Amino acid sequence: MSLAISIDLEDSHREFTLRSHRPNDDGQLNLIFHGTKFMYEGTRHSEIYRGRLYDASAAKDGGREVVCKFAYGKRTIKYLEKEMQFYEGKLQHLQGVYIPICHGYFVGQSHEGRTACLVLDYCGEPIEDAFSELDPTFKTAILHAALAIHDAGVMTFDWAERNVLNYGGLPMVIDFDEAEPHKCERTMPVIEGKPAPRCTDFGCSEIWQLVEDLRLWKPNTIRFLGVYYPLELAYDPHKLAAKAPKHMSPEDAYKEARRTIIEHGKRYYPETVKAWRDKKSKENKQTSRQPTKQAAKDAKKKSAKRAAKVATKPRTPTPQP
């Protein structure tokens, strides 16, 4: 199988043909790639172009929108070949779900010398926002993709916003040239909204760091006077205040600890804080409307005294006509 490549840009035109890396693909259909947009240059000697892929043996229709990742030179080709092996190996079942569909890997000669090309479906552009600023649903989808990739036995070593595409509201993960085979040793599920476990307890540093970057966990520490302390101290302002510098008075340390705990709650547990405040407000209103037990007893005693006084007071005889 061959790939006839034609790249037409405003200031240049190039044509060359590459062949499938598999020797037994010779009898298969031939493909044509017409590139019309230079997307970006890779970190190594590589280039990515966007265009359309056609079946050379069929009537030319609209084709399929794809990207071609070109690598030039022995060292760069080695990385691209490694990426291809993951697409066609451990990650093959994730194509079209969490990673782009791969249409082949081709090698040969071009104006740059030894050349290789990986053809992938075009699946949108890289996300623009930081992981922490993404929509919650999109964050969860990224986590599912990462877990699926790890469960397939691959560690990417390159989780970054530039390697996550927005494919119609769903993430597609790309760039596996630095990936390595991996047996994920995470020991627990990721429970969103819970305090983060320690990385050593979680068992997988890459997933742990990604979840931290996505801010799917609540922090397991509290920042008090510029220092991070275990979250357990947030339950008692006296214990947190005890961590204050010695030059700080106990009263000021307690006030600052209480303020820190309240601000921490507002930021990371706003719903819990609101529910607690609503409950306290309701209790205060009920307390202000209802007399206390002691007040009720006092009122009862006064009422009894008045009744006794009335009962013992001698009555003035009513004059008879």
CSV table of C-alpha atoms in Angstrom, one decimal:
chain,number,residue,atom,x,y,z
A,1,MET,CA,0.0,0.0,0.0
A,2,SER,CA,1.3,3.4,-0.9
A,3,LEU,CA,0.5,7.0,0.2
A,4,ALA,CA,0.8,9.6,-2.5
A,5,ILE,CA,1.4,12.9,-0.8
A,6,SER,CA,0.6,16.3,-2.2
A,7,ILE,CA,1.1,19.4,0.0
A,8,ASP,CA,-0.2,22.7,-1.4
A,9,LEU,CA,0.5,25.8,0.6
A,10,GLU,CA,0.5,29.5,-0.5
A,11,ASP,CA,4.3,29.6,-0.8
A,12,SER,CA,5.2,26.0,-1.7
A,13,HIS,CA,4.1,22.8,-3.3
A,14,ARG,CA,5.6,19.3,-2.6
A,15,GLU,CA,4.8,15.9,-3.9
A,16,PHE,CA,6.3,12.5,-2.9
A,17,THR,CA,5.2,8.9,-2.3
A,18,LEU,CA,5.7,6.8,0.8
A,19,ARG,CA,5.0,3.1,1.2
A,20,SER,CA,3.4,1.1,4.1
A,21,HIS,CA,5.9,-0.1,6.7
A,22,ARG,CA,4.4,-3.6,6.3
A,23,PRO,CA,5.9,-5.6,3.4
A,24,ASN,CA,2.7,-7.7,3.1
A,25,ASP,CA,0.6,-4.5,2.4
A,26,ASP,CA,1.7,-4.3,-1.2
A,27,GLY,CA,-1.5,-5.7,-2.6
A,28,GLN,CA,-3.7,-3.4,-0.6
A,29,LEU,CA,-5.4,-0.2,-1.8
A,30,ASN,CA,-3.4,3.0,-2.3
A,31,LEU,CA,-4.2,6.3,-0.6
A,32,ILE,CA,-3.8,10.0,-1.5
A,33,PHE,CA,-3.2,12.7,1.0
A,34,HIS,CA,-3.8,16.3,-0.1
A,35,GLY,CA,-2.5,18.6,2.6
A,36,THR,CA,-3.6,22.2,2.6
A,37,LYS,CA,-2.7,23.5,6.1
A,38,PHE,CA,0.5,23.4,8.0
A,39,MET,CA,-0.5,23.0,11.7
A,40,TYR,CA,2.7,23.2,13.6
A,41,GLU,CA,6.3,21.9,13.8
A,42,GLY,CA,7.1,19.3,16.4
A,43,THR,CA,9.7,19.5,19.1
A,44,ARG,CA,12.0,17.3,17.1
A,45,HIS,CA,12.5,17.3,13.3
A,46,SER,CA,8.8,16.7,12.6
A,47,GLU,CA,5.8,18.5,11.0
A,48,ILE,CA,2.1,18.1,11.2
A,49,TYR,CA,-0.2,18.9,8.2
A,50,ARG,CA,-4.0,18.8,7.9
A,51,GLY,CA,-5.7,17.8,4.8
A,52,ARG,CA,-7.9,15.1,3.2
A,53,LEU,CA,-7.3,11.4,2.6
A,54,TYR,CA,-8.7,9.7,-0.5
A,55,ASP,CA,-8.9,6.2,-1.8
A,56,ALA,CA,-7.0,6.2,-5.1
A,57,SER,CA,-9.0,3.4,-6.6
A,58,ALA,CA,-12.4,4.9,-6.0
A,59,ALA,CA,-14.1,7.9,-7.5
A,60,LYS,CA,-12.8,11.1,-5.8
A,61,ASP,CA,-15.3,12.1,-3.2
A,62,GLY,CA,-15.0,14.4,-0.2
A,63,GLY,CA,-12.4,12.2,1.3
A,64,ARG,CA,-11.7,12.0,5.0
A,65,GLU,CA,-10.3,14.8,7.1
A,66,VAL,CA,-7.0,13.7,8.6
A,67,VAL,CA,-3.6,14.9,9.9
A,68,CYS,CA,-0.3,13.6,8.7
A,69,LYS,CA,2.6,13.6,11.2
A,70,PHE,CA,5.9,13.6,9.3
A,71,ALA,CA,9.2,12.7,10.8
A,72,TYR,CA,12.6,13.3,9.2
A,73,GLY,CA,15.8,11.6,10.0
A,74,LYS,CA,16.7,8.4,11.9
A,75,ARG,CA,16.2,9.7,15.5
A,76,THR,CA,12.9,11.4,14.9
A,77,ILE,CA,11.6,8.5,12.9
A,78,LYS,CA,12.4,6.2,15.8
A,79,TYR,CA,10.1,8.2,18.0
A,80,LEU,CA,7.3,8.2,15.4
A,81,GLU,CA,7.6,4.5,14.9
A,82,LYS,CA,7.3,4.0,18.6
A,83,GLU,CA,4.1,6.0,18.6
A,84,MET,CA,2.7,4.0,15.7
A,85,GLN,CA,3.4,0.8,17.7
A,86,PHE,CA,1.1,2.0,20.5
A,87,TYR,CA,-1.6,2.9,18.1
A,88,GLU,CA,-1.5,-0.5,16.4
A,89,GLY,CA,-0.8,-2.4,19.6
A,90,LYS,CA,-1.9,-1.8,23.2
A,91,LEU,CA,-4.1,1.2,22.3
A,92,GLN,CA,-5.8,-0.2,19.2
A,93,HIS,CA,-9.1,-0.9,20.9
A,94,LEU,CA,-9.2,2.8,22.1
A,95,GLN,CA,-9.1,4.2,18.5
A,96,GLY,CA,-12.1,6.4,17.8
A,97,VAL,CA,-13.0,6.4,21.5
A,98,TYR,CA,-10.2,8.1,23.4
A,99,ILE,CA,-7.5,8.4,20.7
A,100,PRO,CA,-7.8,9.2,17.0
A,101,ILE,CA,-8.2,6.4,14.4
A,102,CYS,CA,-4.9,5.5,12.7
A,103,HIS,CA,-5.0,5.0,8.9
A,104,GLY,CA,-1.4,3.7,8.6
A,105,TYR,CA,2.3,4.3,8.9
A,106,PHE,CA,4.3,5.0,5.8
A,107,VAL,CA,8.1,5.3,5.1
A,108,GLY,CA,10.3,6.3,2.2
A,109,GLN,CA,12.2,9.3,0.8
A,110,SER,CA,11.2,13.0,0.5
A,111,HIS,CA,13.0,16.3,-0.1
A,112,GLU,CA,14.1,16.0,3.6
A,113,GLY,CA,15.7,12.6,3.0
A,114,ARG,CA,14.5,9.6,5.1
A,115,THR,CA,10.8,10.3,5.9
A,116,ALA,CA,8.1,8.6,7.9
A,117,CYS,CA,4.4,9.5,8.2
A,118,LEU,CA,1.7,8.6,10.6
A,119,VAL,CA,-1.9,9.3,9.3
A,120,LEU,CA,-4.6,10.0,11.9
A,121,ASP,CA,-8.1,11.2,11.9
A,122,TYR,CA,-8.4,15.0,12.5
A,123,CYS,CA,-10.1,15.2,15.9
A,124,GLY,CA,-10.2,19.0,16.6
A,125,GLU,CA,-7.8,21.4,18.1
A,126,PRO,CA,-6.0,21.3,21.5
A,127,ILE,CA,-8.0,22.5,24.4
A,128,GLU,CA,-7.3,26.2,25.2
A,129,ASP,CA,-8.0,26.3,28.9
A,130,ALA,CA,-5.9,24.9,31.7
A,131,PHE,CA,-6.9,21.5,33.0
A,132,SER,CA,-8.1,23.1,36.2
A,133,GLU,CA,-10.4,25.5,34.4
A,134,LEU,CA,-12.2,23.0,32.2
A,135,ASP,CA,-15.9,22.1,32.4
A,136,PRO,CA,-16.5,19.4,35.1
A,137,THR,CA,-17.9,17.0,32.6
A,138,PHE,CA,-14.9,17.4,30.3
A,139,LYS,CA,-12.6,16.9,33.2
A,140,THR,CA,-14.3,13.6,34.1
A,141,ALA,CA,-14.0,12.5,30.5
A,142,ILE,CA,-10.3,13.2,30.5
A,143,LEU,CA,-9.9,11.1,33.6
A,144,HIS,CA,-11.8,8.2,32.0
A,145,ALA,CA,-9.5,8.4,29.0
A,146,ALA,CA,-6.4,8.4,31.2
A,147,LEU,CA,-7.7,5.4,33.2
A,148,ALA,CA,-8.4,3.5,29.9
A,149,ILE,CA,-5.0,4.2,28.6
A,150,HIS,CA,-3.3,3.1,31.8
A,151,ASP,CA,-5.5,0.0,31.9
A,152,ALA,CA,-4.3,-0.8,28.4
A,153,GLY,CA,-0.8,-0.8,29.7
A,154,VAL,CA,0.5,2.5,28.6
A,155,MET,CA,2.0,5.5,30.5
A,156,THR,CA,2.2,8.6,28.3
A,157,PHE,CA,4.8,10.6,30.3
A,158,ASP,CA,3.3,13.7,28.7
A,159,TRP,CA,0.0,14.7,30.1
A,160,ALA,CA,-0.4,18.3,28.9
A,161,GLU,CA,-3.2,20.5,27.5
A,162,ARG,CA,-1.6,20.5,24.1
A,163,ASN,CA,-2.0,16.8,23.9
A,164,VAL,CA,-5.8,16.8,24.6
A,165,LEU,CA,-8.0,17.6,21.6
A,166,ASN,CA,-11.6,18.9,21.9
A,167,TYR,CA,-13.5,16.6,19.6
A,168,GLY,CA,-17.1,17.9,19.7
A,169,GLY,CA,-17.1,18.2,23.4
A,170,LEU,CA,-15.2,15.0,24.1
A,171,PRO,CA,-11.4,14.6,24.7
A,172,MET,CA,-9.1,12.8,22.3
A,173,VAL,CA,-5.6,12.1,23.5
A,174,ILE,CA,-2.6,12.3,21.2
A,175,ASP,CA,1.2,12.3,21.2
A,176,PHE,CA,2.5,8.9,22.4
A,177,ASP,CA,6.1,9.3,21.2
A,178,GLU,CA,7.3,9.4,24.8
A,179,ALA,CA,5.0,6.7,26.1
A,180,GLU,CA,6.2,3.5,27.7
A,181,PRO,CA,4.6,0.1,28.5
A,182,HIS,CA,3.1,0.3,32.0
A,183,LYS,CA,1.5,-1.8,34.6
A,184,CYS,CA,-0.7,0.5,36.6
A,185,GLU,CA,-0.5,-0.1,40.3
A,186,ARG,CA,-3.1,2.3,41.6
A,187,THR,CA,-4.7,0.9,44.7
A,188,MET,CA,-8.0,2.8,44.9
A,189,PRO,CA,-10.6,4.4,42.6
A,190,VAL,CA,-10.6,8.1,42.0
A,191,ILE,CA,-13.5,9.6,44.0
A,192,GLU,CA,-14.2,13.1,42.8
A,193,GLY,CA,-14.8,15.7,45.4
A,194,LYS,CA,-13.0,13.8,48.2
A,195,PRO,CA,-9.7,14.9,49.8
A,196,ALA,CA,-6.7,13.8,47.8
A,197,PRO,CA,-4.9,10.7,49.0
A,198,ARG,CA,-1.1,10.7,49.3
A,199,CYS,CA,0.6,9.8,46.1
A,200,THR,CA,2.3,6.8,47.7
A,201,ASP,CA,-1.0,5.5,49.0
A,202,PHE,CA,-2.7,6.0,45.6
A,203,GLY,CA,0.0,3.9,43.8
A,204,CYS,CA,0.2,5.6,40.4
A,205,SER,CA,2.1,8.9,40.2
A,206,GLU,CA,0.9,9.9,36.6
A,207,ILE,CA,-2.8,9.4,37.3
A,208,TRP,CA,-2.4,11.0,40.7
A,209,GLN,CA,-0.8,14.1,39.2
A,210,LEU,CA,-3.4,14.4,36.4
A,211,VAL,CA,-6.2,14.3,38.9
A,212,GLU,CA,-4.5,16.9,40.9
A,213,ASP,CA,-4.1,19.1,37.8
A,214,LEU,CA,-7.7,18.6,37.0
A,215,ARG,CA,-8.6,19.5,40.6
A,216,LEU,CA,-11.0,16.6,40.8
A,217,TRP,CA,-9.9,16.1,44.4
A,218,LYS,CA,-10.2,18.4,47.3
A,219,PRO,CA,-6.8,19.4,48.8
A,220,ASN,CA,-5.6,17.2,51.6
A,221,THR,CA,-3.8,20.1,53.3
A,222,ILE,CA,-4.7,23.5,54.6
A,223,ARG,CA,-2.5,26.6,54.1
A,224,PHE,CA,-2.0,28.5,57.4
A,225,LEU,CA,0.3,31.5,57.5
A,226,GLY,CA,2.1,30.4,54.4
A,227,VAL,CA,2.7,26.8,55.5
A,228,TYR,CA,0.7,23.7,54.4
A,229,TYR,CA,-0.6,21.4,57.2
A,230,PRO,CA,-2.6,18.1,57.2
A,231,LEU,CA,-6.3,18.7,56.6
A,232,GLU,CA,-7.1,17.1,60.0
A,233,LEU,CA,-6.0,20.3,61.7
A,234,ALA,CA,-8.9,22.2,59.9
A,235,TYR,CA,-11.4,20.5,62.2
A,236,ASP,CA,-10.1,22.3,65.3
A,237,PRO,CA,-8.9,26.0,65.2
A,238,HIS,CA,-7.1,25.5,68.5
A,239,LYS,CA,-4.9,22.8,67.0
A,240,LEU,CA,-4.2,24.8,63.9
A,241,ALA,CA,-3.5,27.9,66.0
A,242,ALA,CA,-0.8,25.9,67.9
A,243,LYS,CA,1.2,25.9,64.6
A,244,ALA,CA,1.5,29.7,64.5
A,245,PRO,CA,4.9,31.3,65.1
A,246,LYS,CA,5.9,31.9,68.7
A,247,HIS,CA,5.9,35.7,68.3
A,248,MET,CA,2.2,35.6,67.5
A,249,SER,CA,-0.1,36.0,70.5
A,250,PRO,CA,-2.5,33.0,71.2
A,251,GLU,CA,-5.5,35.3,70.6
A,252,ASP,CA,-4.3,36.4,67.2
A,253,ALA,CA,-3.3,32.9,66.3
A,254,TYR,CA,-6.7,31.6,67.1
A,255,LYS,CA,-8.5,34.4,65.1
A,256,GLU,CA,-6.3,33.7,62.1
A,257,ALA,CA,-6.8,29.9,62.4
A,258,ARG,CA,-10.5,30.4,62.6
A,259,ARG,CA,-10.5,32.7,59.6
A,260,THR,CA,-8.3,30.3,57.6
A,261,ILE,CA,-10.6,27.4,58.3
A,262,ILE,CA,-13.7,29.4,57.2
A,263,GLU,CA,-12.1,30.6,54.0
A,264,HIS,CA,-10.9,27.0,53.2
A,265,GLY,CA,-14.4,25.8,53.7
A,266,LYS,CA,-15.9,28.6,51.5
A,267,ARG,CA,-13.5,27.7,48.7
A,268,TYR,CA,-13.5,24.0,48.7
A,269,TYR,CA,-16.7,23.0,50.4
A,270,PRO,CA,-19.1,25.9,49.6
A,271,GLU,CA,-22.2,23.7,49.7
A,272,THR,CA,-21.4,22.2,53.1
A,273,VAL,CA,-20.6,25.7,54.5
A,274,LYS,CA,-23.9,27.1,53.1
A,275,ALA,CA,-25.9,24.1,54.6
A,276,TRP,CA,-24.2,24.6,58.0
A,277,ARG,CA,-25.0,28.4,58.0
A,278,ASP,CA,-28.6,27.8,56.9
A,279,LYS,CA,-29.0,25.3,59.8
A,280,LYS,CA,-27.5,27.7,62.3
A,281,SER,CA,-29.6,30.5,61.1
A,282,LYS,CA,-32.8,28.4,61.5
A,283,GLU,CA,-31.8,27.3,65.0
A,284,ASN,CA,-31.1,30.9,66.0
A,285,LYS,CA,-34.5,32.0,64.7
A,286,GLN,CA,-36.2,29.2,66.6
A,287,THR,CA,-34.3,30.1,69.8
A,288,SER,CA,-35.3,33.7,69.5
A,289,ARG,CA,-39.0,32.8,69.1
A,290,GLN,CA,-39.2,30.1,71.9
A,291,PRO,CA,-38.5,30.8,75.6
A,292,THR,CA,-35.7,28.9,77.2
A,293,LYS,CA,-36.5,26.2,79.7
A,294,GLN,CA,-35.5,28.4,82.6
A,295,ALA,CA,-37.6,31.3,81.3
A,296,ALA,CA,-40.6,28.9,81.0
A,297,LYS,CA,-40.1,27.8,84.6
A,298,ASP,CA,-39.9,31.4,85.8
A,299,ALA,CA,-43.1,32.3,83.9
A,300,LYS,CA,-44.9,29.3,85.4
A,301,LYS,CA,-43.9,30.2,88.9
A,302,LYS,CA,-45.1,33.8,88.5
A,303,SER,CA,-48.4,32.6,87.1
A,304,ALA,CA,-48.8,30.2,90.1
A,305,LYS,CA,-48.0,33.0,92.6
A,306,ARG,CA,-50.6,35.3,91.0
A,307,ALA,CA,-53.2,32.5,91.2
A,308,ALA,CA,-52.4,31.8,94.9
A,309,LYS,CA,-52.6,35.5,95.8
A,310,VAL,CA,-56.0,35.9,94.1
A,311,ALA,CA,-57.3,32.8,95.9
A,312,THR,CA,-56.2,33.9,99.5
A,313,LYS,CA,-57.3,37.5,99.2
A,314,PRO,CA,-60.4,38.2,101.3
A,315,ARG,CA,-63.5,39.2,99.3
A,316,THR,CA,-65.3,42.4,100.1
A,317,PRO,CA,-68.9,41.7,101.0
A,318,THR,CA,-71.4,43.1,98.4
A,319,PRO,CA,-73.7,45.6,100.1
A,320,GLN,CA,-77.4,44.5,100.2
A,321,PRO,CA,-80.0,46.9,99.2
